[in-house]
Short mmCIF file of C-alpha atoms and ligand atoms in Angstrom, two decimals:
data_model
loop_
_atom_site.label_atom_id
_atom_site.label_comp_id
_atom_site.label_asym_id
_atom_site.label_seq_id
_atom_site.Cartn_x
_atom_site.Cartn_y
_atom_site.Cartn_z
CA MET H 1 193.85 81.60 22.42
CA SER H 2 194.04 78.10 23.88
CA ILE H 3 194.37 77.69 27.61
CA GLU H 4 197.84 76.12 27.16
CA ASP H 5 199.07 79.11 25.12
CA LYS H 6 197.66 81.53 27.65
CA THR H 7 199.57 79.96 30.58
CA ARG H 8 202.79 80.05 28.56
CA LEU H 9 202.66 83.83 28.15
CA PRO H 10 204.12 86.23 30.77
CA ILE H 11 201.50 87.97 32.86
CA LEU H 12 202.61 91.49 31.96
CA GLY H 13 202.08 90.86 28.24
CA LEU H 14 198.59 89.51 28.94
CA MET H 15 197.77 92.49 31.13
CA ALA H 16 198.98 94.79 28.35
CA ASP H 17 196.27 93.15 26.22
CA GLY H 18 193.64 94.28 28.76
CA ASN H 19 193.49 91.20 31.07
CA THR H 20 193.35 91.49 34.83
CA PRO H 21 194.93 88.86 37.09
CA GLU H 22 191.43 88.00 38.39
CA GLY H 23 190.11 87.62 34.81
CA LEU H 24 193.03 85.38 33.85
CA TYR H 25 192.51 83.00 36.77
CA GLU H 26 188.75 83.09 36.22
CA SER H 27 189.22 81.89 32.63
CA LEU H 28 191.47 79.06 33.91
CA ARG H 29 188.83 78.03 36.45
CA GLU H 30 186.07 77.99 33.83
CA ALA H 31 188.15 75.83 31.48
CA PHE H 32 188.94 73.45 34.34
CA GLU H 33 185.25 73.17 35.39
CA SER H 34 184.07 72.37 31.90
CA GLU H 35 186.75 69.71 31.41
CA VAL H 36 185.89 67.99 34.73
CA GLY H 37 182.18 68.10 33.88
CA ALA H 38 182.78 66.34 30.56
CA ALA H 39 185.34 63.77 31.77
CA SER H 40 184.56 60.06 32.09
CA ALA H 41 185.57 58.22 35.25
CA ALA H 42 188.67 56.94 33.46
CA GLY H 43 189.46 60.42 32.08
CA LEU H 44 189.69 62.01 35.54
CA GLU H 45 193.21 60.72 36.20
CA SER H 46 194.70 62.25 33.04
CA LEU H 47 192.84 65.44 33.85
CA ARG H 48 194.68 65.56 37.17
CA ASN H 49 198.02 65.35 35.31
CA ARG H 50 196.98 67.95 32.79
CA TRP H 51 196.02 70.48 35.46
CA LEU H 52 197.93 69.64 38.59
CA GLY H 53 201.01 67.80 37.20
CA ARG H 54 204.10 69.12 39.03
CA ARG H 55 206.21 69.97 35.99
CA SER H 56 204.02 70.23 32.97
CA GLY H 57 200.58 70.87 34.49
CA LEU H 58 198.68 74.01 33.52
CA LEU H 59 198.82 75.36 37.05
CA ALA H 60 202.59 74.78 37.15
CA ALA H 61 202.85 76.86 33.95
CA ALA H 62 200.74 79.64 35.51
CA ASN H 63 202.94 79.51 38.58
CA GLU H 64 205.99 79.94 36.39
CA ASN H 65 204.80 82.54 33.89
CA TRP H 66 202.25 84.46 35.92
CA LEU H 67 203.22 84.31 39.57
CA LYS H 68 207.00 84.14 39.35
CA ALA H 69 207.12 86.59 36.46
CA ALA H 70 204.85 89.13 38.20
CA PRO H 71 206.41 92.41 39.39
CA ARG H 72 206.79 92.58 43.17
CA GLU H 73 203.72 94.78 43.78
CA LEU H 74 201.44 92.28 41.93
CA LYS H 75 202.80 89.16 43.62
CA PRO H 76 200.46 89.14 46.68
CA VAL H 77 197.37 89.30 44.44
CA VAL H 78 198.55 86.75 41.88
CA GLY H 79 199.84 84.43 44.66
CA ARG H 80 196.42 84.43 46.35
CA LEU H 81 194.65 83.70 43.05
CA GLN H 82 197.15 80.95 42.18
CA ASN H 83 196.74 79.24 45.60
CA ALA H 84 192.95 79.52 45.54
CA LEU H 85 192.71 77.88 42.12
CA ARG H 86 195.13 75.09 43.10
CA ARG H 87 193.12 74.25 46.22
CA HIS H 88 189.83 74.44 44.37
CA SER H 89 190.89 72.21 41.48
CA ASP H 90 192.47 69.63 43.80
CA ALA H 91 189.28 69.35 45.90
CA ALA H 92 187.02 69.31 42.84
CA LEU H 93 188.97 66.45 41.24
CA LYS H 94 188.91 64.39 44.43
CA ALA H 95 185.13 64.84 44.70
CA ALA H 96 184.63 63.87 41.04
CA VAL H 97 186.67 60.66 41.46
CA LYS H 98 184.66 59.72 44.55
CA ALA H 99 181.32 60.36 42.84
CA ALA H 100 182.34 58.27 39.83
CA ALA H 101 183.14 55.29 42.11
CA ALA H 102 179.81 55.43 44.00
CA PRO H 103 176.85 53.45 42.56
CA ALA H 104 174.54 55.40 40.32
CA ARG H 105 172.10 57.30 42.39
CA ARG H 106 168.39 56.85 41.79
CA THR H 107 167.30 59.91 39.95
CA SER H 108 163.59 59.30 39.56
CA GLU H 109 161.02 59.28 42.31
CA VAL H 110 159.23 56.05 43.30
CA ASP H 111 156.13 55.56 41.17
CA PRO H 112 153.37 54.32 43.50
CA THR H 113 151.11 53.44 40.58
CA LEU H 114 153.41 50.62 39.41
CA PRO H 115 152.33 47.09 40.42
CA GLY H 116 154.34 45.68 43.35
CA PRO H 117 156.48 42.54 43.09
CA ALA H 118 154.31 39.46 42.53
CA ARG H 119 153.50 37.62 45.77
CA PRO H 120 152.77 33.97 44.99
CA PHE H 121 149.76 32.73 46.93
CA GLY H 122 149.49 29.17 48.15
CA ALA H 123 146.57 26.95 47.21
CA VAL H 124 144.61 24.40 49.18
CA HIS H 125 145.73 20.96 48.01
CA PRO H 126 142.90 19.07 46.27
CA VAL H 127 142.99 16.26 48.85
CA ARG H 128 142.71 18.73 51.71
CA ARG H 129 139.96 20.50 49.83
CA ALA H 130 138.02 17.27 49.35
CA LEU H 131 138.51 16.50 53.06
CA GLU H 132 137.09 19.86 54.06
CA ASP H 133 134.13 19.34 51.71
CA VAL H 134 133.41 15.98 53.38
CA LEU H 135 133.77 17.32 56.92
CA ARG H 136 131.45 20.20 56.11
CA ILE H 137 128.77 17.58 55.42
CA PHE H 138 129.39 15.30 58.42
CA ARG H 139 130.06 17.82 61.18
CA PRO H 140 126.46 19.15 61.23
CA LEU H 141 125.27 15.53 61.54
CA GLY H 142 127.12 15.28 64.85
CA TYR H 143 130.25 13.42 63.72
CA ASN H 144 133.55 13.85 65.57
CA VAL H 145 136.74 13.95 63.53
CA VAL H 146 139.64 11.74 64.64
CA GLU H 147 143.04 10.74 63.29
CA GLY H 148 144.91 7.64 64.42
CA PRO H 149 148.51 6.41 64.16
CA GLU H 150 149.96 5.62 60.74
CA ILE H 151 152.18 2.97 62.29
CA GLU H 152 149.87 0.23 63.49
CA THR H 153 149.96 -3.19 65.07
CA PHE H 154 148.86 -6.33 63.28
CA PHE H 155 146.05 -6.59 65.81
CA TYR H 156 144.40 -3.26 65.01
CA ASN H 157 145.03 -3.33 61.27
CA PHE H 158 143.80 -6.92 60.71
CA GLU H 159 142.94 -9.17 63.65
CA ALA H 160 140.48 -6.93 65.46
CA LEU H 161 138.82 -6.25 62.10
CA ASN H 162 138.09 -9.92 61.65
CA PHE H 163 140.54 -10.58 58.80
CA PRO H 164 141.27 -14.32 58.57
CA PRO H 165 145.06 -14.93 58.82
CA ASP H 166 145.23 -16.04 55.17
CA HIS H 167 143.39 -12.98 53.78
CA PRO H 168 145.25 -11.68 50.70
CA ALA H 169 145.49 -8.14 52.12
CA VAL H 170 147.66 -9.51 54.93
CA ASP H 171 150.10 -10.79 52.32
CA GLU H 172 153.34 -8.87 52.12
CA MET H 173 152.41 -7.87 48.57
CA ASP H 174 150.09 -5.22 50.02
CA THR H 175 151.23 -4.56 53.54
CA LEU H 176 154.42 -2.68 54.29
CA PHE H 177 155.81 -4.31 57.43
CA LEU H 178 158.17 -2.53 59.80
CA LYS H 179 160.35 -3.91 62.58
CA ASP H 180 158.96 -5.61 65.70
CA GLY H 181 155.69 -6.74 64.09
CA MET H 182 154.59 -3.14 63.39
CA LEU H 183 153.28 -2.09 59.99
CA LEU H 184 152.15 0.95 58.03
CA ARG H 185 148.37 0.90 58.24
CA THR H 186 146.77 -0.25 55.00
CA HIS H 187 143.47 1.47 55.79
CA THR H 188 141.83 3.80 58.34
CA SER H 189 139.48 1.10 59.67
CA PRO H 190 141.75 0.22 62.65
CA CYS H 191 140.68 3.58 64.09
CA GLN H 192 137.15 2.22 64.42
CA VAL H 193 138.48 -0.28 66.94
CA ARG H 194 140.61 2.32 68.74
CA VAL H 195 137.65 4.69 69.12
CA MET H 196 135.23 1.97 70.23
CA GLU H 197 137.77 0.74 72.80
CA SER H 198 138.15 4.14 74.39
CA SER H 199 134.65 5.62 74.28
CA GLN H 200 131.09 4.50 74.84
CA PRO H 201 128.23 4.67 72.31
CA PRO H 202 126.44 6.54 70.97
CA LEU H 203 129.36 7.18 68.59
CA ARG H 204 129.51 9.14 65.39
CA CYS H 205 132.97 9.44 63.98
CA VAL H 206 134.89 10.48 60.89
CA VAL H 207 138.43 9.10 60.63
CA HIS H 208 140.84 10.34 58.01
CA GLY H 209 144.50 10.10 57.21
CA LYS H 210 147.29 8.58 55.16
CA VAL H 211 147.38 4.87 54.40
CA TYR H 212 150.09 2.79 52.73
CA ARG H 213 150.16 -0.15 50.37
CA ASN H 214 152.92 -1.88 48.48
CA ASP H 215 151.47 -0.87 45.11
CA THR H 216 153.34 0.06 41.95
CA PRO H 217 152.53 3.71 41.20
CA ASP H 218 150.37 4.41 38.13
CA ALA H 219 147.52 6.75 37.22
CA THR H 220 145.19 5.14 39.80
CA HIS H 221 147.64 3.76 42.40
CA SER H 222 150.00 5.45 44.79
CA PRO H 223 151.82 3.60 47.60
CA MET H 224 150.55 6.33 49.92
CA PHE H 225 147.07 7.71 49.63
CA HIS H 226 144.31 9.09 51.84
CA GLN H 227 141.28 7.36 53.22
CA LEU H 228 138.23 8.63 54.99
CA GLU H 229 136.04 6.43 57.08
CA MET H 230 132.81 7.22 58.87
CA PHE H 231 131.02 5.04 61.36
CA ALA H 232 128.24 5.23 63.90
CA VAL H 233 127.45 2.94 66.82
CA ASP H 234 124.24 3.01 68.83
CA GLU H 235 121.51 0.67 70.05
CA THR H 236 119.04 1.03 67.20
CA ILE H 237 121.12 1.67 64.09
CA THR H 238 119.97 -0.09 60.92
CA PHE H 239 121.11 -0.49 57.34
CA ALA H 240 118.46 2.11 56.40
CA ASP H 241 120.38 4.68 58.49
CA LEU H 242 123.51 3.80 56.54
CA LYS H 243 121.75 4.19 53.20
CA GLY H 244 120.13 7.49 54.15
CA THR H 245 123.39 8.89 55.47
CA LEU H 246 125.38 7.93 52.39
CA GLU H 247 122.74 9.19 49.98
CA HIS H 248 122.72 12.52 51.79
CA PHE H 249 126.52 12.56 51.65
CA VAL H 250 127.02 11.84 47.93
CA ARG H 251 124.32 14.30 46.91
CA ASN H 252 125.95 17.02 48.97
CA PHE H 253 129.46 16.18 47.84
CA PHE H 254 128.96 15.50 44.11
CA GLY H 255 125.78 17.49 43.44
CA PRO H 256 122.02 17.18 44.05
CA GLY H 257 121.39 15.02 40.96
CA THR H 258 123.71 12.25 42.18
CA ARG H 259 122.12 8.88 42.82
CA ALA H 260 123.66 6.06 44.86
CA ARG H 261 123.39 2.35 44.03
CA PHE H 262 124.12 -0.27 46.70
CA ARG H 263 125.56 -3.60 45.54
CA PRO H 264 126.11 -6.55 47.89
CA SER H 265 129.78 -7.11 48.60
CA TYR H 266 132.13 -8.53 51.20
CA PHE H 267 134.46 -7.01 53.81
CA PRO H 268 135.72 -8.99 56.80
CA PHE H 269 134.72 -6.22 59.21
CA THR H 270 131.12 -5.61 58.04
CA GLU H 271 128.11 -7.88 57.69
CA PRO H 272 126.17 -7.36 55.53
CA SER H 273 128.54 -5.40 53.29
CA ALA H 274 127.93 -3.30 50.21
CA GLU H 275 129.74 -1.31 47.59
CA VAL H 276 128.26 1.97 46.51
CA ASP H 277 128.22 3.26 42.94
CA ILE H 278 127.16 6.79 42.10
CA THR H 279 125.88 8.20 38.84
CA CYS H 280 128.98 9.11 36.84
CA PRO H 281 129.84 12.76 37.60
CA PHE H 282 131.33 13.18 34.11
CA CYS H 283 128.28 12.19 32.03
CA SER H 284 125.57 12.45 34.73
CA GLY H 285 124.73 8.80 34.17
CA SER H 286 124.25 8.79 30.39
CA GLY H 287 127.41 6.72 29.78
CA CYS H 288 130.93 7.78 28.84
CA ARG H 289 134.46 6.43 28.52
CA ILE H 290 135.23 7.08 32.19
CA CYS H 291 132.29 5.03 33.53
CA LYS H 292 132.85 2.48 30.75
CA HIS H 293 129.37 3.36 29.44
CA THR H 294 127.63 1.98 32.53
CA GLY H 295 126.53 5.41 33.83
CA PHE H 296 127.87 4.45 37.30
CA ILE H 297 131.19 4.68 39.11
CA GLU H 298 132.12 2.72 42.21
CA VAL H 299 133.13 5.04 45.02
CA LEU H 300 132.98 3.42 48.45
CA GLY H 301 132.61 0.34 50.62
CA CYS H 302 130.26 0.08 53.58
CA GLY H 303 128.22 -2.20 55.77
CA MET H 304 126.97 -2.98 59.26
CA ILE H 305 129.90 -3.36 61.65
CA ASP H 306 130.49 -7.09 62.14
CA PRO H 307 129.55 -8.27 65.68
CA GLU H 308 133.05 -9.78 65.93
CA VAL H 309 134.59 -6.31 65.52
CA LEU H 310 132.31 -4.89 68.24
CA ARG H 311 133.37 -7.75 70.50
CA HIS H 312 137.09 -7.18 69.78
CA SER H 313 136.55 -3.53 70.70
CA GLY H 314 134.97 -4.38 74.02
CA LEU H 315 131.36 -3.57 73.06
CA ASP H 316 128.43 -5.94 73.64
CA PRO H 317 127.14 -7.01 70.17
CA GLU H 318 123.83 -8.02 71.73
CA ARG H 319 123.24 -4.42 72.78
CA TYR H 320 125.05 -2.32 70.15
CA ARG H 321 125.13 -2.20 66.41
CA GLY H 322 126.77 0.15 64.00
CA PHE H 323 127.45 1.02 60.39
CA ALA H 324 130.69 1.99 58.68
CA ALA H 325 131.79 3.27 55.29
CA GLY H 326 135.18 4.02 53.84
CA PHE H 327 136.66 5.46 50.68
CA GLY H 328 139.76 6.95 49.11
CA LEU H 329 139.80 10.69 49.52
CA ASP H 330 142.21 11.05 46.59
CA ARG H 331 139.73 9.30 44.34
CA PHE H 332 136.92 11.57 45.52
CA ALA H 333 139.09 14.60 44.77
CA MET H 334 139.88 13.20 41.31
CA LEU H 335 136.21 12.62 40.51
CA LYS H 336 135.09 15.98 41.84
CA TYR H 337 137.81 18.11 40.24
CA GLY H 338 138.38 16.07 37.07
CA ILE H 339 141.95 14.93 37.83
CA ASP H 340 142.97 11.94 35.72
CA ASP H 341 146.22 10.88 37.44
CA ILE H 342 146.58 10.31 41.18
CA LEU H 343 150.35 10.83 41.01
CA LEU H 344 149.83 14.48 39.98
CA MET H 345 148.75 15.08 43.56
CA TYR H 346 152.11 14.05 45.00
CA GLN H 347 154.58 15.63 42.60
CA GLY H 348 154.38 19.12 44.09
CA ASP H 349 154.17 20.71 40.63
CA THR H 350 152.98 24.25 41.32
CA ARG H 351 151.38 24.46 37.85
CA PHE H 352 149.02 21.69 38.93
CA LEU H 353 148.47 23.02 42.46
CA ALA H 354 147.88 26.60 41.29
CA GLN H 355 144.67 25.42 39.61
CA PHE H 356 143.09 24.95 43.03
CA ARG H 357 143.43 28.54 44.19
N1 DAH U 1 138.90 -0.43 54.83
C1 DAH U 1 138.44 -0.71 53.49
C2 DAH U 1 139.60 -0.68 52.52
O1 DAH U 1 140.59 -0.11 52.81
C3 DAH U 1 137.40 0.30 53.08
C4 DAH U 1 136.13 0.11 53.83
C5 DAH U 1 135.14 -0.69 53.34
C6 DAH U 1 135.92 0.76 55.04
C7 DAH U 1 133.95 -0.90 54.02
C8 DAH U 1 134.74 0.60 55.73
C9 DAH U 1 133.75 -0.25 55.21
O2 DAH U 1 134.50 1.22 56.88
O3 DAH U 1 132.59 -0.42 55.88
O4 DAH U 1 139.47 -1.19 51.45
#
């Protein structure tokens, strides 16, 4: 018999068939429980009508046909059963609606063997890495590391370094001028003057930092790049000291097989001056496209500090002499790590940077 039919029958007839009031209400409760258990969140509202609806609900029918129709002596028992089921089904429906609205509860335990969320690690930028490689070579030789201002005066950037006023580097094509006669330094050499002005020889110094030139960006030019400069001032320094120091440096930086070749050159702030080529790190000197089949690549400029520069810095050129060398750190990084475009270093592309982890 369906649950609807059962609640439509008078209680005495049902009891004549062998049912007890307790058994009748128990069968109602069981039917109710199984319907609530199977109902979807949306189905719970119609379930409330079906069971607790005032006029046509199943409990209203039981109230009518079982409780009201019960003989007087049965009424206390049936009334208690009727009330208990009404309270129970009301509370159970409310709880089911609340549970359906709450977010799904995590049923499984945490699995500690699963990998955690990926934590992206940073990488040392290739320029910084090249800088650290250079400093690791010069620090044990007794060199101090200094950084000077990126905004310079005309005096420190050019005049004190013995540039004639009509030197092409002074031209606005290369130099980025600011207000009030200030400029963005075009090289790190002005720091030589600043250091010599403020401290007495013997001096051994590495200067590094950003420099700026009004260049159109391409694979080998960036309007901002990094230079590194080393210089030493003392009473007995010779060109042989410069050669020995630089040979030691390039062998340690590029590898023990690296040879250095000194070619006469010109810089306003050194005399004599030289440019240094090293055996091509890509073909070890046998000749390739990168070294244009010469086996050598030019990497730095150097020379003996011009007596005029010592004088501008307040040092007596009769007593002191010094050597200096400078190069682009970006270019060193490119040669050492096989990077073929300087602009890659300034685009912040993490796919590029991640290669230097
Ligand atoms: N300052 C030069 C430049 O920017 C590089 C340079 C050449 C620095 C020779 C030096 C040096 O100290 O001796 O092109």
